[in-house]
CSV table of C-alpha atoms and ligand atoms in Angstrom, one decimal:
chain,number,residue,atom,x,y,z
A,1,MET,CA,-72.3,-4.0,64.6
A,2,SER,CA,-72.8,-5.2,61.0
A,3,TRP,CA,-70.1,-6.6,58.9
A,4,ARG,CA,-69.7,-5.8,55.3
A,5,THR,CA,-67.3,-7.3,52.8
A,6,THR,CA,-66.7,-5.2,49.8
A,7,GLY,CA,-66.9,-6.6,46.3
A,8,TYR,CA,-63.4,-5.4,45.8
A,9,LEU,CA,-61.4,-3.1,47.9
A,10,CYS,CA,-59.3,-0.9,45.7
A,11,ALA,CA,-59.5,2.5,47.0
A,12,LEU,CA,-60.9,4.9,49.6
A,13,THR,CA,-62.2,8.2,48.8
A,14,ALA,CA,-60.6,10.6,51.1
A,15,VAL,CA,-61.5,13.7,52.8
A,16,ALA,CA,-64.3,15.7,52.1
A,17,VAL,CA,-65.6,13.4,49.4
A,18,ALA,CA,-67.2,11.5,52.2
A,19,LEU,CA,-68.1,14.6,54.2
A,20,ILE,CA,-69.9,16.2,51.2
A,21,GLY,CA,-71.9,13.1,50.9
A,22,VAL,CA,-70.6,11.5,47.7
A,23,GLY,CA,-69.1,8.6,49.5
A,24,ARG,CA,-67.8,6.3,46.8
A,25,PHE,CA,-64.9,4.0,46.2
A,26,ASN,CA,-62.4,4.5,43.4
A,27,CYS,CA,-60.2,1.9,41.8
A,28,SER,CA,-56.7,2.7,41.1
A,29,SER,CA,-55.8,1.7,37.6
A,30,THR,CA,-52.3,1.2,38.8
A,31,SER,CA,-53.5,-1.9,40.7
A,32,SER,CA,-52.5,-5.3,39.5
A,33,PRO,CA,-55.2,-6.9,37.3
A,34,SER,CA,-53.8,-10.4,37.7
A,35,GLU,CA,-54.4,-10.5,41.4
A,36,PRO,CA,-57.7,-12.4,42.2
A,37,THR,CA,-60.3,-10.5,43.9
A,38,SER,CA,-61.1,-12.0,47.2
A,39,THR,CA,-64.2,-10.4,48.7
A,40,ASP,CA,-64.3,-12.5,51.8
A,41,ARG,CA,-60.9,-11.3,53.0
A,42,VAL,CA,-61.9,-7.7,53.2
A,43,PHE,CA,-63.7,-6.3,56.2
A,44,GLU,CA,-65.0,-2.8,56.7
A,45,ARG,CA,-66.8,-1.1,59.5
A,46,THR,CA,-67.8,2.5,60.2
A,47,GLN,CA,-68.4,4.2,63.6
A,48,PRO,CA,-69.2,7.8,64.5
A,49,LEU,CA,-66.3,9.1,66.5
A,50,MET,CA,-64.7,12.5,67.1
A,51,GLY,CA,-67.5,14.3,65.4
A,52,THR,CA,-67.1,12.4,62.1
A,53,ASN,CA,-67.4,8.9,60.7
A,54,PHE,CA,-64.4,6.7,61.3
A,55,GLU,CA,-64.0,3.8,58.9
A,56,ILE,CA,-61.7,0.9,59.2
A,57,GLN,CA,-60.9,-1.5,56.5
A,58,VAL,CA,-58.9,-4.6,57.1
A,59,VAL,CA,-57.6,-7.3,54.7
A,60,HIS,CA,-57.2,-10.6,56.5
A,61,ASP,CA,-57.7,-14.4,56.1
A,62,ASP,CA,-59.4,-14.8,59.5
A,63,ALA,CA,-62.8,-13.0,59.9
A,64,ALA,CA,-62.8,-13.5,63.7
A,65,LYS,CA,-59.3,-12.0,64.1
A,66,ALA,CA,-60.1,-9.1,61.8
A,67,ALA,CA,-63.3,-8.4,63.9
A,68,GLU,CA,-61.4,-8.5,67.1
A,69,ALA,CA,-58.7,-6.1,65.8
A,70,ILE,CA,-61.3,-3.7,64.5
A,71,ASP,CA,-63.2,-3.8,67.8
A,72,ALA,CA,-60.0,-3.0,69.7
A,73,ALA,CA,-59.0,-0.2,67.3
A,74,PHE,CA,-62.4,1.5,67.7
A,75,GLU,CA,-62.3,1.1,71.4
A,76,GLU,CA,-58.9,2.8,71.4
A,77,ILE,CA,-60.1,5.7,69.3
A,78,GLU,CA,-63.1,6.1,71.7
A,79,ARG,CA,-60.8,6.1,74.7
A,80,VAL,CA,-58.5,8.7,73.1
A,81,GLU,CA,-61.6,10.9,72.3
A,82,SER,CA,-62.7,10.8,75.9
A,83,LEU,CA,-59.3,12.4,76.8
A,84,ILE,CA,-58.8,14.9,74.1
A,85,SER,CA,-62.2,16.2,73.3
A,86,GLU,CA,-62.7,19.9,74.1
A,87,TRP,CA,-66.5,19.3,73.9
A,88,ARG,CA,-66.8,16.7,76.6
A,89,ASP,CA,-67.3,18.0,80.1
A,90,ASP,CA,-65.3,15.2,81.6
A,91,SER,CA,-62.3,15.1,79.3
A,92,GLU,CA,-58.8,15.8,80.5
A,93,LEU,CA,-58.5,18.6,78.0
A,94,THR,CA,-61.6,20.3,79.4
A,95,ALA,CA,-60.0,20.2,82.9
A,96,VAL,CA,-56.9,21.9,81.5
A,97,ASN,CA,-59.0,24.6,79.7
A,98,ARG,CA,-61.0,25.2,82.9
A,99,ARG,CA,-58.3,25.1,85.5
A,100,GLY,CA,-55.1,25.7,83.6
A,101,ALA,CA,-55.0,29.4,84.5
A,102,GLU,CA,-54.9,28.6,88.2
A,103,GLY,CA,-51.8,26.5,87.8
A,104,PRO,CA,-50.4,23.3,86.2
A,105,VAL,CA,-52.9,20.5,85.6
A,106,GLU,CA,-51.5,17.0,85.6
A,107,VAL,CA,-52.6,15.0,82.6
A,108,GLY,CA,-52.1,11.5,81.2
A,109,GLU,CA,-49.5,10.5,78.6
A,110,GLU,CA,-51.7,10.8,75.6
A,111,LEU,CA,-53.0,14.3,76.1
A,112,PHE,CA,-49.5,15.4,77.0
A,113,GLU,CA,-48.1,13.8,73.9
A,114,VAL,CA,-50.6,15.3,71.5
A,115,VAL,CA,-50.4,18.8,73.0
A,116,HIS,CA,-46.6,18.6,72.9
A,117,ARG,CA,-46.8,17.6,69.2
A,118,GLY,CA,-49.4,20.4,68.6
A,119,ILE,CA,-47.0,23.0,70.1
A,120,GLU,CA,-44.1,21.7,67.9
A,121,LEU,CA,-46.2,21.9,64.8
A,122,SER,CA,-47.7,25.3,65.8
A,123,ALA,CA,-44.1,26.6,66.0
A,124,ARG,CA,-43.1,24.9,62.8
A,125,THR,CA,-45.9,26.5,60.9
A,126,ASP,CA,-45.2,29.9,62.6
A,127,GLY,CA,-48.6,29.8,64.2
A,128,ALA,CA,-50.6,29.2,61.0
A,129,PHE,CA,-51.7,26.0,62.7
A,130,ASP,CA,-52.2,27.0,66.3
A,131,LEU,CA,-53.7,24.7,68.8
A,132,THR,CA,-54.9,27.6,70.9
A,133,PHE,CA,-57.1,28.6,67.9
A,134,ALA,CA,-59.9,27.4,70.2
A,135,SER,CA,-59.6,30.6,72.3
A,136,CYS,CA,-61.6,32.3,69.5
A,137,GLY,CA,-63.2,29.2,67.9
A,138,HIS,CA,-66.5,29.9,69.7
A,139,LEU,CA,-66.9,33.1,67.7
A,140,TRP,CA,-67.5,31.1,64.5
A,141,SER,CA,-70.4,28.7,63.9
A,142,MET,CA,-70.8,27.0,60.6
A,143,SER,CA,-74.1,25.5,61.5
A,144,LYS,CA,-75.5,28.8,62.8
A,145,ARG,CA,-73.9,30.7,60.0
A,146,GLN,CA,-72.5,33.0,62.5
A,147,VAL,CA,-70.0,35.7,61.4
A,148,PRO,CA,-68.4,37.6,64.3
A,149,SER,CA,-67.9,41.3,64.4
A,150,LYS,CA,-64.4,42.8,63.7
A,151,ARG,CA,-64.4,44.1,67.3
A,152,GLU,CA,-65.1,40.6,68.7
A,153,ILE,CA,-62.3,39.2,66.7
A,154,ASP,CA,-59.8,41.9,67.6
A,155,ASP,CA,-60.6,41.5,71.3
A,156,CYS,CA,-60.1,37.7,71.0
A,157,LEU,CA,-57.1,37.4,68.7
A,158,PRO,CA,-54.3,38.1,71.3
A,159,HIS,CA,-55.4,34.9,73.2
A,160,ILE,CA,-54.5,32.7,70.2
A,161,ASP,CA,-50.9,32.1,71.0
A,162,TYR,CA,-49.4,28.6,71.4
A,163,ARG,CA,-46.5,30.1,73.3
A,164,GLN,CA,-48.9,30.7,76.2
A,165,VAL,CA,-49.2,26.9,76.7
A,166,GLU,CA,-46.8,25.7,79.5
A,167,LEU,CA,-45.8,22.1,79.4
A,168,ARG,CA,-43.9,20.5,82.2
A,169,GLU,CA,-42.3,17.1,81.6
A,170,ASP,CA,-41.4,16.4,85.2
A,171,ASP,CA,-45.0,16.1,86.5
A,172,ARG,CA,-46.6,15.9,83.0
A,173,SER,CA,-48.7,18.9,83.5
A,174,ILE,CA,-50.1,21.7,81.3
A,175,ALA,CA,-50.8,25.3,82.4
A,176,LEU,CA,-52.5,28.1,80.6
A,177,PRO,CA,-51.5,31.3,82.4
A,178,ASP,CA,-53.7,33.5,80.1
A,179,ASP,CA,-57.2,32.9,81.5
A,180,ASP,CA,-58.8,33.4,78.0
A,181,THR,CA,-56.4,31.1,76.1
A,182,GLU,CA,-57.9,27.6,75.4
A,183,ILE,CA,-56.5,24.5,73.7
A,184,GLY,CA,-58.5,22.8,71.0
A,185,LEU,CA,-57.4,19.8,69.0
A,186,GLY,CA,-59.9,20.0,66.2
A,187,ALA,CA,-57.2,20.2,63.6
A,188,ILE,CA,-54.9,17.5,64.9
A,189,GLY,CA,-56.9,15.2,67.2
A,190,LYS,CA,-58.6,13.2,64.5
A,191,GLY,CA,-55.1,12.4,63.0
A,192,TYR,CA,-54.0,11.3,66.5
A,193,GLY,CA,-57.0,9.1,66.8
A,194,VAL,CA,-56.3,7.5,63.4
A,195,ASP,CA,-52.7,6.9,64.5
A,196,ARG,CA,-53.7,5.2,67.7
A,197,GLY,CA,-56.3,3.0,65.9
A,198,ALA,CA,-53.6,2.0,63.4
A,199,GLU,CA,-51.2,1.1,66.2
A,200,VAL,CA,-53.8,-1.2,67.7
A,201,LEU,CA,-54.4,-2.9,64.3
A,202,SER,CA,-50.6,-3.5,64.0
A,203,LYS,CA,-50.5,-4.9,67.5
A,204,HIS,CA,-53.2,-7.4,66.4
A,205,HIS,CA,-50.9,-8.4,63.5
A,206,ILE,CA,-53.0,-6.9,60.9
A,207,ASP,CA,-50.7,-6.0,58.0
A,208,ASP,CA,-53.1,-4.6,55.5
A,209,PHE,CA,-55.5,-1.8,56.6
A,210,VAL,CA,-56.9,1.6,56.2
A,211,VAL,CA,-58.1,3.8,59.1
A,212,ASP,CA,-60.0,6.7,57.8
A,213,GLY,CA,-61.0,9.4,60.3
A,214,GLY,CA,-63.4,11.5,58.1
A,215,GLY,CA,-60.7,12.0,55.5
A,216,ASP,CA,-57.6,11.7,57.7
A,217,LEU,CA,-56.2,8.4,56.5
A,218,ARG,CA,-53.5,6.0,57.6
A,219,VAL,CA,-52.8,3.1,55.4
A,220,GLU,CA,-50.6,0.0,55.8
A,221,GLY,CA,-49.7,-2.8,53.3
A,222,SER,CA,-52.0,-3.3,50.4
A,223,SER,CA,-55.4,-4.2,49.4
A,224,ILE,CA,-55.4,-7.7,47.9
A,225,GLY,CA,-52.2,-7.1,45.9
A,226,ARG,CA,-53.2,-3.6,45.0
A,227,PRO,CA,-51.7,-0.5,46.5
A,228,TRP,CA,-54.1,1.6,48.6
A,229,SER,CA,-55.3,4.5,46.5
A,230,VAL,CA,-57.0,7.5,47.9
A,231,GLY,CA,-59.1,9.8,45.8
A,232,ILE,CA,-58.6,13.5,46.4
A,233,ALA,CA,-61.8,15.5,46.0
A,234,HIS,CA,-62.0,18.4,43.7
A,235,PRO,CA,-62.6,21.5,45.9
A,236,ARG,CA,-65.3,22.9,43.6
A,237,ASP,CA,-66.9,19.9,42.0
A,238,ALA,CA,-68.1,17.1,44.3
A,239,GLN,CA,-68.5,14.8,41.3
A,240,ARG,CA,-64.8,15.0,40.3
A,241,LEU,CA,-61.5,14.0,41.8
A,242,LEU,CA,-58.3,16.0,41.5
A,243,GLY,CA,-56.5,12.7,41.3
A,244,GLU,CA,-55.4,9.8,43.4
A,245,VAL,CA,-52.7,9.3,45.9
A,246,THR,CA,-51.2,5.8,46.0
A,247,LEU,CA,-49.5,4.7,49.2
A,248,SER,CA,-48.5,1.5,51.0
A,249,GLU,CA,-47.5,3.0,54.3
A,250,GLY,CA,-48.2,6.3,56.0
A,251,ALA,CA,-50.8,9.0,56.2
A,252,VAL,CA,-52.6,11.1,53.7
A,253,VAL,CA,-54.8,14.0,55.0
A,254,THR,CA,-56.7,16.7,53.2
A,255,SER,CA,-58.1,19.9,54.5
A,256,GLY,CA,-60.4,22.0,52.4
A,257,ASP,CA,-62.6,25.0,52.4
A,258,TYR,CA,-65.5,22.9,51.0
A,259,GLU,CA,-65.8,20.6,54.1
A,260,ARG,CA,-67.6,22.9,56.4
A,261,TYR,CA,-68.7,26.3,55.2
A,262,PHE,CA,-71.6,28.7,54.6
A,263,GLU,CA,-72.1,31.5,52.2
A,264,ALA,CA,-73.3,35.0,53.2
A,265,ASP,CA,-73.2,38.2,51.2
A,266,GLY,CA,-71.5,36.4,48.3
A,267,GLN,CA,-68.7,35.3,50.5
A,268,ARG,CA,-67.6,31.8,51.6
A,269,TYR,CA,-67.0,31.4,55.3
A,270,HIS,CA,-65.3,28.1,56.1
A,271,HIS,CA,-63.9,26.4,59.1
A,272,ILE,CA,-60.1,27.0,58.7
A,273,ILE,CA,-59.3,30.3,60.3
A,274,ASP,CA,-56.1,32.3,59.8
A,275,PRO,CA,-55.0,33.1,63.4
A,276,GLU,CA,-53.5,36.4,62.2
A,277,THR,CA,-56.8,37.8,60.9
A,278,GLY,CA,-59.3,35.8,62.8
A,279,PHE,CA,-61.2,35.2,59.5
A,280,PRO,CA,-61.2,32.1,57.2
A,281,ALA,CA,-58.0,31.8,55.3
A,282,THR,CA,-58.5,32.8,51.7
A,283,THR,CA,-55.5,31.8,49.6
A,284,SER,CA,-56.1,28.0,49.5
A,285,THR,CA,-59.1,25.8,48.6
A,286,SER,CA,-57.6,22.4,49.3
A,287,VAL,CA,-54.4,21.0,50.9
A,288,THR,CA,-53.3,17.4,50.9
A,289,VAL,CA,-50.4,16.3,53.1
A,290,ILE,CA,-48.6,13.0,53.0
A,291,ALA,CA,-46.5,12.1,56.1
A,292,ASP,CA,-45.5,9.1,58.1
A,293,ASP,CA,-48.2,9.7,60.7
A,294,ALA,CA,-51.7,11.2,60.6
A,295,THR,CA,-51.1,13.4,63.6
A,296,THR,CA,-48.5,15.4,61.7
A,297,ALA,CA,-50.3,15.3,58.4
A,298,ASP,CA,-53.5,16.6,60.1
A,299,ALA,CA,-51.9,19.6,61.7
A,300,LEU,CA,-49.8,20.4,58.7
A,301,ALA,CA,-52.8,20.2,56.3
A,302,THR,CA,-54.5,22.9,58.4
A,303,GLY,CA,-51.3,24.9,58.8
A,304,LEU,CA,-50.3,24.8,55.1
A,305,PHE,CA,-53.9,25.8,54.2
A,306,VAL,CA,-53.4,29.0,56.2
A,307,LEU,CA,-49.9,29.6,54.9
A,308,GLY,CA,-51.0,29.4,51.3
A,309,ALA,CA,-49.1,28.0,48.3
A,310,ALA,CA,-45.7,29.8,48.4
A,311,ASP,CA,-44.9,29.5,52.1
A,312,GLY,CA,-46.8,26.2,52.5
A,313,ILE,CA,-44.8,24.4,49.7
A,314,GLU,CA,-41.6,25.9,50.9
A,315,LEU,CA,-42.3,24.5,54.4
A,316,ALA,CA,-43.3,21.1,53.1
A,317,ASP,CA,-40.0,20.9,51.1
A,318,GLU,CA,-38.1,21.7,54.3
A,319,LEU,CA,-39.7,19.0,56.3
A,320,ASP,CA,-38.4,15.4,56.2
A,321,GLY,CA,-40.9,12.8,55.1
A,322,VAL,CA,-43.6,15.3,54.2
A,323,GLU,CA,-45.1,15.9,50.8
A,324,ALA,CA,-47.9,18.3,50.0
A,325,MET,CA,-50.2,19.6,47.3
A,326,ILE,CA,-51.9,23.0,47.7
A,327,VAL,CA,-54.7,24.1,45.5
A,328,ASP,CA,-54.9,27.8,45.5
A,329,ASP,CA,-57.9,30.1,45.2
A,330,GLU,CA,-57.7,30.0,41.4
A,331,LEU,CA,-57.7,26.2,41.6
A,332,LYS,CA,-54.1,25.9,40.5
A,333,ARG,CA,-52.1,23.0,41.9
A,334,HIS,CA,-48.8,23.6,43.7
A,335,GLN,CA,-46.7,20.6,44.8
A,336,SER,CA,-43.7,19.8,46.9
A,337,ALA,CA,-40.7,18.3,45.2
A,338,GLN,CA,-41.7,14.6,45.5
A,339,PHE,CA,-45.5,14.8,45.6
A,340,ASP,CA,-45.7,13.3,42.1
A,341,ARG,CA,-44.2,10.1,43.3
A,342,TYR,CA,-47.5,9.4,45.0
A,343,PHE,CA,-50.0,11.4,43.0
A,344,ARG,CA,-51.7,10.7,39.7
A,345,PRO,CA,-53.9,13.6,38.5
A,346,ALA,CA,-57.3,12.9,37.1
A,347,HIS,CA,-57.7,13.5,33.3
B,1,AMP,P1,-59.0,20.5,59.7
B,1,AMP,O1,-60.2,20.0,59.2
B,1,AMP,O2,-58.0,19.4,60.2
B,1,AMP,O3,-58.3,21.4,58.8
B,1,AMP,O4,-59.3,21.3,61.1
B,1,AMP,C1,-60.2,22.3,61.1
B,1,AMP,C2,-60.7,22.6,62.5
B,1,AMP,O5,-59.6,23.0,63.3
B,1,AMP,C3,-61.7,23.7,62.6
B,1,AMP,O6,-63.0,23.1,62.5
B,1,AMP,C4,-61.4,24.3,63.9
B,1,AMP,O7,-62.0,23.6,65.0
B,1,AMP,C5,-59.9,24.2,64.0
B,1,AMP,N1,-59.1,25.2,63.4
B,1,AMP,C6,-59.5,26.1,62.5
B,1,AMP,N2,-58.4,26.9,62.1
B,1,AMP,C7,-57.4,26.5,62.8
B,1,AMP,C8,-56.0,26.9,62.9
B,1,AMP,N3,-55.5,27.9,62.1
B,1,AMP,N4,-55.2,26.2,63.7
B,1,AMP,C9,-55.7,25.2,64.5
B,1,AMP,N5,-56.9,24.8,64.5
B,1,AMP,C10,-57.8,25.4,63.6
B,2,MG,MG1,-56.0,19.3,60.3
């Protein structure tokens, strides 16, 4: 695994900026110019995990300790992935999806916790984020440019329903009484992985870090005296940013219709599906959520995207510790009450 120290570490570009291949760092002009730049205190490493690139950046005096912490964080994310992936044959989640209709399947603490949180957030978003979206997820393929028929969608939609998931605390089990209902953690699992990685870094006494799970970020502390600053991609211009979020503790996650999509017959088909229609949600182009943890921010970014500006901002304003920005289909920005405390728009 190669080590890289950055010339300066002032910002991380979030989200789809990396996914759409621009991959660049931005400096926050709010950062302190008097602080000396110390390249040899900044360590950064990237590893493919959970279907994306995870990047960890750490600021620390001791290279060996930084390396050990980053190793442990990546190991933790890898371990979490092996439990919660719906794509791996041997994951706990796959066992639930295969056998959950026969009766309760006992699972470990982590899967139980993330499914539990997923159900809470499905309920809170009134099913706009729904962790049983996976029941119909197979109908769509961005890589194969596959658009399902209306009939296929209508047949499948009744199986998307988070209320079908039965969680039992006593034996920590999950049942899925509807044979065709499946759980997928595509819209929340990366956030959970980011949180677990962050927890491991903290346990290794790393005070200043960023864990970036393909645009789902968790930050802590600062970057050599400067606050962490996260560039938010413009949903229709890869060369531009909408602005920057500056944060010293917490999570910032963006979901956009420009991350994974294809165009056919003049229409953009992207990967965030409205569980009510079975088709890509149409009223938003980009949603950024700031929350204490990345698990919450990840699920809410997807849910608010589906809800759209009016309902999405109303919900963000109701939720403690959550701020959001929704860019609508006319590229107009809508923000929750305190979002401006963190956000500086680009000129
Ligand atoms: P994100 O990038 O976090 O917005 O998550 C998008 C991914 O979550 C998609 O690739 C699907 O696997 C899944 N997904 C799409 N729509 C929904 C939805 N309404 N609720 C839950 N998961 C979804
Ligand atoms: Mg999400």
